[in-house]
Amino acid sequence: DEDVKSCAFDYIVMRLPFELFAGYVFALASLYFNTFLRGFDVVTPLCHLVLANIGLVLLTYAGCWKRQFYGVTVALVWYLLGVVIELHTLTQWIYNEFSKNAILATQVIAGVASLILLTVMGVRVVKMAIGNNEGSNTSVVSGGEGNVSMDYVQA
């Protein structure tokens, strides 16, 4: 029990801040790439929208990339939920530049991506909790002729 607490403390203090920062960097890289492309006049709003949605899909993949990078996933979910909220309360520039259907499509993609990342992270946390308790799910029953081990079935 002390080993689990020590491991959790080490993770929170030593790894989590860097993972959160890595997720923030992934989100900023996507944002800056889209801003860079927007600076060229040859990119149409439809092309810009398609590239932004591809960026959202790539961010979703980045959140699912490594198994133990919970901080990256949390930071990306935070970013994607920020996209959903930003597109719910439109600024005049976004409203003038893109159609309502394009804005709604991007909002839905960002919402679904954040839901996927939250689900994947939840499953990972549950699997990790089950894996930590693997050694404690065996019981021994004393019988008349000897000890019988009854192992629980791992799902």
Short mmCIF file of N, CA and C in Angstrom, two decimals:
data_model
loop_
_atom_site.label_atom_id
_atom_site.label_comp_id
_atom_site.label_asym_id
_atom_site.label_seq_id
_atom_site.Cartn_x
_atom_site.Cartn_y
_atom_site.Cartn_z
N ASP A 1 0.83 -1.19 0.00
CA ASP A 1 0.00 0.00 0.00
C ASP A 1 0.88 1.25 0.00
N GLU A 2 1.96 1.23 0.76
CA GLU A 2 2.90 2.36 0.78
C GLU A 2 3.60 2.49 -0.56
N ASP A 3 3.87 1.36 -1.21
CA ASP A 3 4.53 1.39 -2.51
C ASP A 3 3.64 2.07 -3.56
N VAL A 4 2.35 1.80 -3.50
CA VAL A 4 1.40 2.42 -4.44
C VAL A 4 1.32 3.92 -4.19
N LYS A 5 1.28 4.32 -2.93
CA LYS A 5 1.24 5.75 -2.61
C LYS A 5 2.51 6.45 -3.06
N SER A 6 3.65 5.81 -2.86
CA SER A 6 4.92 6.38 -3.27
C SER A 6 4.98 6.51 -4.79
N CYS A 7 4.51 5.49 -5.48
CA CYS A 7 4.51 5.51 -6.95
C CYS A 7 3.57 6.61 -7.46
N ALA A 8 2.40 6.75 -6.85
CA ALA A 8 1.46 7.79 -7.26
C ALA A 8 2.04 9.18 -7.00
N PHE A 9 2.69 9.35 -5.86
CA PHE A 9 3.30 10.64 -5.53
C PHE A 9 4.40 10.98 -6.54
N ASP A 10 5.25 9.99 -6.85
CA ASP A 10 6.31 10.21 -7.83
C ASP A 10 5.74 10.59 -9.19
N TYR A 11 4.65 9.94 -9.59
CA TYR A 11 4.03 10.26 -10.87
C TYR A 11 3.49 11.69 -10.87
N ILE A 12 2.77 12.05 -9.82
CA ILE A 12 2.16 13.38 -9.75
C ILE A 12 3.22 14.48 -9.71
N VAL A 13 4.30 14.24 -9.01
CA VAL A 13 5.32 15.28 -8.84
C VAL A 13 6.31 15.30 -10.01
N MET A 14 6.71 14.13 -10.50
CA MET A 14 7.80 14.08 -11.47
C MET A 14 7.35 14.00 -12.93
N ARG A 15 6.26 13.30 -13.22
CA ARG A 15 5.89 13.09 -14.62
C ARG A 15 4.69 13.92 -15.08
N LEU A 16 3.70 14.07 -14.23
CA LEU A 16 2.46 14.72 -14.65
C LEU A 16 2.66 16.14 -15.18
N PRO A 17 3.45 16.99 -14.52
CA PRO A 17 3.63 18.35 -15.08
C PRO A 17 4.20 18.35 -16.50
N PHE A 18 5.15 17.44 -16.76
CA PHE A 18 5.74 17.38 -18.10
C PHE A 18 4.76 16.81 -19.11
N GLU A 19 3.93 15.87 -18.70
CA GLU A 19 2.92 15.33 -19.60
C GLU A 19 1.87 16.38 -19.94
N LEU A 20 1.44 17.15 -18.95
CA LEU A 20 0.49 18.23 -19.21
C LEU A 20 1.10 19.24 -20.18
N PHE A 21 2.36 19.56 -19.98
CA PHE A 21 3.03 20.50 -20.87
C PHE A 21 3.14 19.93 -22.28
N ALA A 22 3.42 18.64 -22.40
CA ALA A 22 3.52 18.01 -23.72
C ALA A 22 2.17 18.08 -24.45
N GLY A 23 1.07 17.82 -23.74
CA GLY A 23 -0.25 17.95 -24.36
C GLY A 23 -0.53 19.37 -24.80
N TYR A 24 -0.11 20.33 -23.97
CA TYR A 24 -0.26 21.74 -24.31
C TYR A 24 0.54 22.08 -25.56
N VAL A 25 1.75 21.53 -25.68
CA VAL A 25 2.60 21.77 -26.84
C VAL A 25 1.97 21.17 -28.09
N PHE A 26 1.41 19.96 -27.99
CA PHE A 26 0.72 19.36 -29.14
C PHE A 26 -0.42 20.25 -29.61
N ALA A 27 -1.22 20.74 -28.67
CA ALA A 27 -2.35 21.59 -29.02
C ALA A 27 -1.88 22.90 -29.65
N LEU A 28 -0.84 23.50 -29.07
CA LEU A 28 -0.31 24.75 -29.64
C LEU A 28 0.29 24.53 -31.02
N ALA A 29 0.95 23.41 -31.23
CA ALA A 29 1.53 23.13 -32.55
C ALA A 29 0.42 23.05 -33.60
N SER A 30 -0.68 22.40 -33.26
CA SER A 30 -1.81 22.32 -34.17
C SER A 30 -2.39 23.70 -34.44
N LEU A 31 -2.54 24.48 -33.40
CA LEU A 31 -3.09 25.83 -33.54
C LEU A 31 -2.17 26.71 -34.39
N TYR A 32 -0.87 26.69 -34.12
CA TYR A 32 0.07 27.51 -34.88
C TYR A 32 0.18 27.06 -36.33
N PHE A 33 0.09 25.76 -36.56
CA PHE A 33 0.12 25.26 -37.94
C PHE A 33 -1.09 25.79 -38.71
N ASN A 34 -2.27 25.74 -38.08
CA ASN A 34 -3.47 26.26 -38.75
C ASN A 34 -3.38 27.76 -38.96
N THR A 35 -2.82 28.47 -38.01
CA THR A 35 -2.64 29.92 -38.16
C THR A 35 -1.64 30.23 -39.26
N PHE A 36 -0.59 29.45 -39.33
CA PHE A 36 0.41 29.62 -40.39
C PHE A 36 -0.23 29.43 -41.76
N LEU A 37 -1.03 28.39 -41.91
CA LEU A 37 -1.69 28.14 -43.20
C LEU A 37 -2.70 29.23 -43.52
N ARG A 38 -3.33 29.77 -42.50
CA ARG A 38 -4.33 30.81 -42.71
C ARG A 38 -3.68 32.09 -43.22
N GLY A 39 -2.41 32.27 -42.94
CA GLY A 39 -1.69 33.46 -43.39
C GLY A 39 -1.54 33.52 -44.90
N PHE A 40 -1.61 32.38 -45.57
CA PHE A 40 -1.53 32.36 -47.03
C PHE A 40 -2.92 32.61 -47.59
N ASP A 41 -2.99 33.44 -48.60
CA ASP A 41 -4.30 33.73 -49.20
C ASP A 41 -4.78 32.64 -50.14
N VAL A 42 -3.92 31.69 -50.46
CA VAL A 42 -4.30 30.63 -51.39
C VAL A 42 -5.15 29.55 -50.70
N VAL A 43 -5.16 29.52 -49.37
CA VAL A 43 -5.93 28.53 -48.63
C VAL A 43 -7.36 29.02 -48.49
N THR A 44 -8.28 28.28 -49.07
CA THR A 44 -9.69 28.66 -48.98
C THR A 44 -10.23 28.32 -47.60
N PRO A 45 -11.32 28.96 -47.18
CA PRO A 45 -11.90 28.61 -45.87
C PRO A 45 -12.27 27.14 -45.74
N LEU A 46 -12.74 26.52 -46.83
CA LEU A 46 -13.09 25.09 -46.77
C LEU A 46 -11.84 24.25 -46.57
N CYS A 47 -10.77 24.58 -47.28
CA CYS A 47 -9.51 23.84 -47.12
C CYS A 47 -8.96 24.04 -45.70
N HIS A 48 -9.06 25.26 -45.21
CA HIS A 48 -8.61 25.55 -43.85
C HIS A 48 -9.41 24.75 -42.83
N LEU A 49 -10.71 24.64 -43.04
CA LEU A 49 -11.57 23.88 -42.14
C LEU A 49 -11.21 22.39 -42.17
N VAL A 50 -10.98 21.86 -43.36
CA VAL A 50 -10.60 20.45 -43.48
C VAL A 50 -9.27 20.19 -42.78
N LEU A 51 -8.30 21.08 -42.97
CA LEU A 51 -7.01 20.91 -42.30
C LEU A 51 -7.13 21.03 -40.78
N ALA A 52 -7.99 21.93 -40.31
CA ALA A 52 -8.20 22.06 -38.86
C ALA A 52 -8.82 20.79 -38.29
N ASN A 53 -9.77 20.21 -39.00
CA ASN A 53 -10.40 18.97 -38.52
C ASN A 53 -9.43 17.80 -38.59
N ILE A 54 -8.56 17.78 -39.58
CA ILE A 54 -7.51 16.75 -39.61
C ILE A 54 -6.59 16.92 -38.41
N GLY A 55 -6.30 18.18 -38.06
CA GLY A 55 -5.50 18.45 -36.87
C GLY A 55 -6.17 17.94 -35.61
N LEU A 56 -7.50 18.08 -35.51
CA LEU A 56 -8.23 17.56 -34.35
C LEU A 56 -8.13 16.04 -34.29
N VAL A 57 -8.21 15.39 -35.44
CA VAL A 57 -8.09 13.92 -35.47
C VAL A 57 -6.68 13.51 -35.06
N LEU A 58 -5.66 14.23 -35.51
CA LEU A 58 -4.29 13.92 -35.12
C LEU A 58 -4.06 14.14 -33.63
N LEU A 59 -4.68 15.17 -33.08
CA LEU A 59 -4.58 15.38 -31.63
C LEU A 59 -5.24 14.24 -30.86
N THR A 60 -6.36 13.73 -31.39
CA THR A 60 -7.01 12.59 -30.76
C THR A 60 -6.07 11.37 -30.78
N TYR A 61 -5.41 11.16 -31.90
CA TYR A 61 -4.45 10.06 -31.99
C TYR A 61 -3.30 10.27 -31.01
N ALA A 62 -2.83 11.51 -30.89
CA ALA A 62 -1.73 11.80 -29.96
C ALA A 62 -2.14 11.49 -28.53
N GLY A 63 -3.39 11.74 -28.19
CA GLY A 63 -3.87 11.43 -26.85
C GLY A 63 -3.97 9.95 -26.58
N CYS A 64 -4.15 9.16 -27.61
CA CYS A 64 -4.24 7.70 -27.46
C CYS A 64 -2.91 7.01 -27.70
N TRP A 65 -1.88 7.78 -28.00
CA TRP A 65 -0.61 7.24 -28.47
C TRP A 65 0.08 6.35 -27.46
N LYS A 66 0.40 6.84 -26.31
CA LYS A 66 1.12 6.05 -25.31
C LYS A 66 0.19 5.71 -24.17
N ARG A 67 0.40 4.58 -23.62
CA ARG A 67 -0.51 4.04 -22.62
C ARG A 67 -0.47 4.79 -21.29
N GLN A 68 0.67 5.17 -20.83
CA GLN A 68 0.78 5.77 -19.50
C GLN A 68 0.85 7.29 -19.51
N PHE A 69 0.61 7.94 -20.61
CA PHE A 69 0.68 9.40 -20.66
C PHE A 69 -0.69 10.00 -20.37
N TYR A 70 -1.12 9.94 -19.13
CA TYR A 70 -2.43 10.46 -18.75
C TYR A 70 -2.48 11.98 -18.83
N GLY A 71 -1.38 12.64 -18.52
CA GLY A 71 -1.34 14.10 -18.54
C GLY A 71 -1.52 14.66 -19.94
N VAL A 72 -0.93 14.01 -20.94
CA VAL A 72 -1.10 14.44 -22.33
C VAL A 72 -2.57 14.36 -22.71
N THR A 73 -3.21 13.26 -22.34
CA THR A 73 -4.62 13.09 -22.67
C THR A 73 -5.48 14.14 -21.98
N VAL A 74 -5.21 14.43 -20.72
CA VAL A 74 -5.97 15.44 -19.99
C VAL A 74 -5.81 16.81 -20.64
N ALA A 75 -4.59 17.17 -21.01
CA ALA A 75 -4.35 18.47 -21.64
C ALA A 75 -5.06 18.57 -22.99
N LEU A 76 -5.04 17.49 -23.76
CA LEU A 76 -5.72 17.52 -25.06
C LEU A 76 -7.23 17.58 -24.92
N VAL A 77 -7.77 16.89 -23.92
CA VAL A 77 -9.22 16.98 -23.68
C VAL A 77 -9.58 18.41 -23.30
N TRP A 78 -8.76 19.03 -22.48
CA TRP A 78 -8.99 20.42 -22.07
C TRP A 78 -8.99 21.33 -23.31
N TYR A 79 -8.03 21.13 -24.20
CA TYR A 79 -7.96 21.93 -25.42
C TYR A 79 -9.18 21.70 -26.30
N LEU A 80 -9.55 20.44 -26.50
CA LEU A 80 -10.68 20.13 -27.38
C LEU A 80 -11.99 20.66 -26.81
N LEU A 81 -12.16 20.58 -25.49
CA LEU A 81 -13.36 21.16 -24.89
C LEU A 81 -13.34 22.68 -25.03
N GLY A 82 -12.16 23.28 -25.01
CA GLY A 82 -12.04 24.72 -25.27
C GLY A 82 -12.48 25.06 -26.69
N VAL A 83 -12.16 24.21 -27.66
CA VAL A 83 -12.61 24.42 -29.04
C VAL A 83 -14.13 24.35 -29.11
N VAL A 84 -14.72 23.37 -28.43
CA VAL A 84 -16.17 23.23 -28.42
C VAL A 84 -16.82 24.48 -27.82
N ILE A 85 -16.30 24.96 -26.71
CA ILE A 85 -16.88 26.14 -26.05
C ILE A 85 -16.67 27.39 -26.91
N GLU A 86 -15.49 27.53 -27.50
CA GLU A 86 -15.21 28.68 -28.36
C GLU A 86 -16.16 28.73 -29.55
N LEU A 87 -16.45 27.57 -30.12
CA LEU A 87 -17.35 27.54 -31.27
C LEU A 87 -18.82 27.64 -30.86
N HIS A 88 -19.10 27.44 -29.59
CA HIS A 88 -20.48 27.64 -29.11
C HIS A 88 -20.77 29.12 -28.91
N THR A 89 -19.77 29.87 -28.45
CA THR A 89 -19.90 31.32 -28.28
C THR A 89 -19.02 31.97 -29.35
N LEU A 90 -19.58 32.16 -30.53
CA LEU A 90 -18.82 32.60 -31.69
C LEU A 90 -18.39 34.06 -31.59
N THR A 91 -17.19 34.30 -32.07
CA THR A 91 -16.76 35.69 -32.27
C THR A 91 -17.23 36.12 -33.66
N GLN A 92 -17.25 37.39 -33.90
CA GLN A 92 -17.74 37.91 -35.17
C GLN A 92 -16.87 37.43 -36.32
N TRP A 93 -15.55 37.34 -36.11
CA TRP A 93 -14.65 36.90 -37.18
C TRP A 93 -14.97 35.48 -37.62
N ILE A 94 -15.15 34.58 -36.68
CA ILE A 94 -15.46 33.19 -37.03
C ILE A 94 -16.82 33.12 -37.73
N TYR A 95 -17.78 33.86 -37.22
CA TYR A 95 -19.12 33.85 -37.81
C TYR A 95 -19.10 34.37 -39.24
N ASN A 96 -18.29 35.38 -39.53
CA ASN A 96 -18.22 35.93 -40.88
C ASN A 96 -17.42 35.04 -41.83
N GLU A 97 -16.46 34.31 -41.33
CA GLU A 97 -15.54 33.55 -42.17
C GLU A 97 -16.08 32.17 -42.58
N PHE A 98 -16.80 31.51 -41.68
CA PHE A 98 -17.22 30.13 -41.93
C PHE A 98 -18.73 30.01 -41.87
N SER A 99 -19.26 29.00 -42.56
CA SER A 99 -20.70 28.77 -42.54
C SER A 99 -21.11 28.10 -41.23
N LYS A 100 -22.41 28.14 -40.95
CA LYS A 100 -22.90 27.52 -39.71
C LYS A 100 -22.68 26.02 -39.72
N ASN A 101 -22.83 25.39 -40.88
CA ASN A 101 -22.61 23.93 -40.97
C ASN A 101 -21.14 23.57 -40.73
N ALA A 102 -20.23 24.38 -41.24
CA ALA A 102 -18.80 24.12 -41.03
C ALA A 102 -18.44 24.29 -39.56
N ILE A 103 -18.99 25.31 -38.93
CA ILE A 103 -18.72 25.53 -37.51
C ILE A 103 -19.29 24.39 -36.68
N LEU A 104 -20.50 23.96 -37.01
CA LEU A 104 -21.12 22.85 -36.28
C LEU A 104 -20.33 21.56 -36.46
N ALA A 105 -19.87 21.31 -37.70
CA ALA A 105 -19.09 20.08 -37.95
C ALA A 105 -17.81 20.07 -37.12
N THR A 106 -17.12 21.19 -37.07
CA THR A 106 -15.89 21.27 -36.28
C THR A 106 -16.18 21.12 -34.80
N GLN A 107 -17.26 21.71 -34.36
CA GLN A 107 -17.64 21.59 -32.94
C GLN A 107 -17.96 20.14 -32.59
N VAL A 108 -18.66 19.45 -33.47
CA VAL A 108 -19.00 18.05 -33.22
C VAL A 108 -17.75 17.18 -33.23
N ILE A 109 -16.84 17.42 -34.17
CA ILE A 109 -15.61 16.63 -34.23
C ILE A 109 -14.78 16.83 -32.96
N ALA A 110 -14.67 18.08 -32.50
CA ALA A 110 -13.92 18.34 -31.27
C ALA A 110 -14.60 17.69 -30.07
N GLY A 111 -15.92 17.72 -30.01
CA GLY A 111 -16.65 17.09 -28.91
C GLY A 111 -16.49 15.58 -28.90
N VAL A 112 -16.61 14.97 -30.08
CA VAL A 112 -16.45 13.51 -30.18
C VAL A 112 -15.01 13.11 -29.85
N ALA A 113 -14.05 13.89 -30.31
CA ALA A 113 -12.64 13.60 -30.01
C ALA A 113 -12.39 13.66 -28.51
N SER A 114 -12.95 14.67 -27.84
CA SER A 114 -12.74 14.75 -26.38
C SER A 114 -13.43 13.60 -25.67
N LEU A 115 -14.60 13.18 -26.15
CA LEU A 115 -15.29 12.03 -25.57
C LEU A 115 -14.49 10.75 -25.76
N ILE A 116 -13.90 10.58 -26.94
CA ILE A 116 -13.07 9.40 -27.20
C ILE A 116 -11.86 9.38 -26.26
N LEU A 117 -11.21 10.53 -26.12
CA LEU A 117 -10.03 10.58 -25.25
C LEU A 117 -10.38 10.33 -23.79
N LEU A 118 -11.51 10.89 -23.34
CA LEU A 118 -11.93 10.63 -21.96
C LEU A 118 -12.26 9.16 -21.74
N THR A 119 -12.90 8.54 -22.72
CA THR A 119 -13.24 7.12 -22.61
C THR A 119 -11.98 6.26 -22.58
N VAL A 120 -11.05 6.54 -23.48
CA VAL A 120 -9.80 5.77 -23.53
C VAL A 120 -9.04 5.93 -22.22
N MET A 121 -8.97 7.16 -21.72
CA MET A 121 -8.26 7.38 -20.46
C MET A 121 -8.96 6.68 -19.30
N GLY A 122 -10.28 6.70 -19.27
CA GLY A 122 -11.02 6.00 -18.22
C GLY A 122 -10.76 4.51 -18.24
N VAL A 123 -10.76 3.92 -19.43
CA VAL A 123 -10.48 2.49 -19.55
C VAL A 123 -9.06 2.18 -19.09
N ARG A 124 -8.11 3.05 -19.46
CA ARG A 124 -6.72 2.83 -19.03
C ARG A 124 -6.58 2.89 -17.52
N VAL A 125 -7.25 3.85 -16.89
CA VAL A 125 -7.17 3.98 -15.44
C VAL A 125 -7.78 2.75 -14.76
N VAL A 126 -8.92 2.28 -15.25
CA VAL A 126 -9.55 1.09 -14.67
C VAL A 126 -8.66 -0.13 -14.86
N LYS A 127 -8.09 -0.29 -16.06
CA LYS A 127 -7.20 -1.44 -16.29
C LYS A 127 -5.97 -1.37 -15.39
N MET A 128 -5.45 -0.15 -15.17
CA MET A 128 -4.30 -0.01 -14.29
C MET A 128 -4.68 -0.38 -12.85
N ALA A 129 -5.86 0.05 -12.41
CA ALA A 129 -6.31 -0.28 -11.05
C ALA A 129 -6.50 -1.78 -10.90
N ILE A 130 -7.05 -2.42 -11.92
CA ILE A 130 -7.23 -3.87 -11.87
C ILE A 130 -5.88 -4.56 -11.87
N GLY A 131 -4.95 -4.07 -12.69
CA GLY A 131 -3.61 -4.66 -12.75
C GLY A 131 -2.86 -4.54 -11.44
N ASN A 132 -3.08 -3.44 -10.70
CA ASN A 132 -2.41 -3.27 -9.41
C ASN A 132 -2.97 -4.22 -8.36
N ASN A 133 -4.20 -4.65 -8.53
CA ASN A 133 -4.83 -5.55 -7.56
C ASN A 133 -4.76 -7.01 -7.99
N GLU A 134 -4.02 -7.30 -9.05
CA GLU A 134 -3.95 -8.67 -9.56
C GLU A 134 -3.43 -9.66 -8.54
N GLY A 135 -2.46 -9.29 -7.75
CA GLY A 135 -1.88 -10.20 -6.78
C GLY A 135 -2.78 -10.46 -5.59
N SER A 136 -3.79 -9.62 -5.38
CA SER A 136 -4.63 -9.78 -4.19
C SER A 136 -5.94 -10.48 -4.48
N ASN A 137 -6.11 -11.07 -5.66
CA ASN A 137 -7.38 -11.71 -5.96
C ASN A 137 -7.29 -13.23 -5.95
N THR A 138 -6.40 -13.77 -5.15
CA THR A 138 -6.26 -15.21 -5.00
C THR A 138 -6.54 -15.58 -3.54
N SER A 139 -7.37 -16.56 -3.37
CA SER A 139 -7.64 -16.99 -2.00
C SER A 139 -7.34 -18.49 -1.88
N VAL A 140 -6.98 -18.90 -0.68
CA VAL A 140 -6.67 -20.30 -0.40
C VAL A 140 -7.68 -20.81 0.62
N VAL A 141 -8.32 -21.91 0.28
CA VAL A 141 -9.30 -22.51 1.16
C VAL A 141 -8.70 -23.77 1.75
N SER A 142 -8.75 -23.88 3.06
CA SER A 142 -8.22 -25.08 3.72
C SER A 142 -9.29 -26.15 3.72
N GLY A 143 -8.92 -27.29 3.26
CA GLY A 143 -9.86 -28.40 3.23
C GLY A 143 -9.35 -29.53 4.10
N GLY A 144 -10.09 -30.62 4.10
CA GLY A 144 -9.72 -31.76 4.91
C GLY A 144 -8.44 -32.42 4.42
N GLU A 145 -8.24 -32.47 3.10
CA GLU A 145 -7.09 -33.18 2.56
C GLU A 145 -5.95 -32.25 2.16
N GLY A 146 -6.15 -30.98 2.23
CA GLY A 146 -5.08 -30.07 1.82
C GLY A 146 -5.63 -28.70 1.47
N ASN A 147 -4.78 -27.87 0.99
CA ASN A 147 -5.18 -26.52 0.60
C ASN A 147 -5.59 -26.49 -0.86
N VAL A 148 -6.67 -25.79 -1.14
CA VAL A 148 -7.17 -25.64 -2.51
C VAL A 148 -7.09 -24.16 -2.86
N SER A 149 -6.45 -23.85 -3.97
CA SER A 149 -6.35 -22.47 -4.42
C SER A 149 -7.50 -22.16 -5.35
N MET A 150 -8.17 -21.07 -5.08
CA MET A 150 -9.28 -20.64 -5.92
C MET A 150 -8.93 -19.29 -6.54
N ASP A 151 -8.52 -19.30 -7.79
CA ASP A 151 -8.14 -18.07 -8.49
C ASP A 151 -9.37 -17.48 -9.16
N TYR A 152 -9.51 -16.18 -9.05
CA TYR A 152 -10.60 -15.51 -9.73
C TYR A 152 -10.27 -15.42 -11.21
N VAL A 153 -11.27 -15.43 -12.03
CA VAL A 153 -11.09 -15.37 -13.47
C VAL A 153 -10.81 -13.92 -13.84
N GLN A 154 -9.75 -13.72 -14.62
CA GLN A 154 -9.40 -12.38 -15.08
C GLN A 154 -10.16 -12.10 -16.38
N ALA A 155 -10.94 -11.02 -16.39
CA ALA A 155 -11.72 -10.69 -17.59
C ALA A 155 -10.90 -9.85 -18.51
#
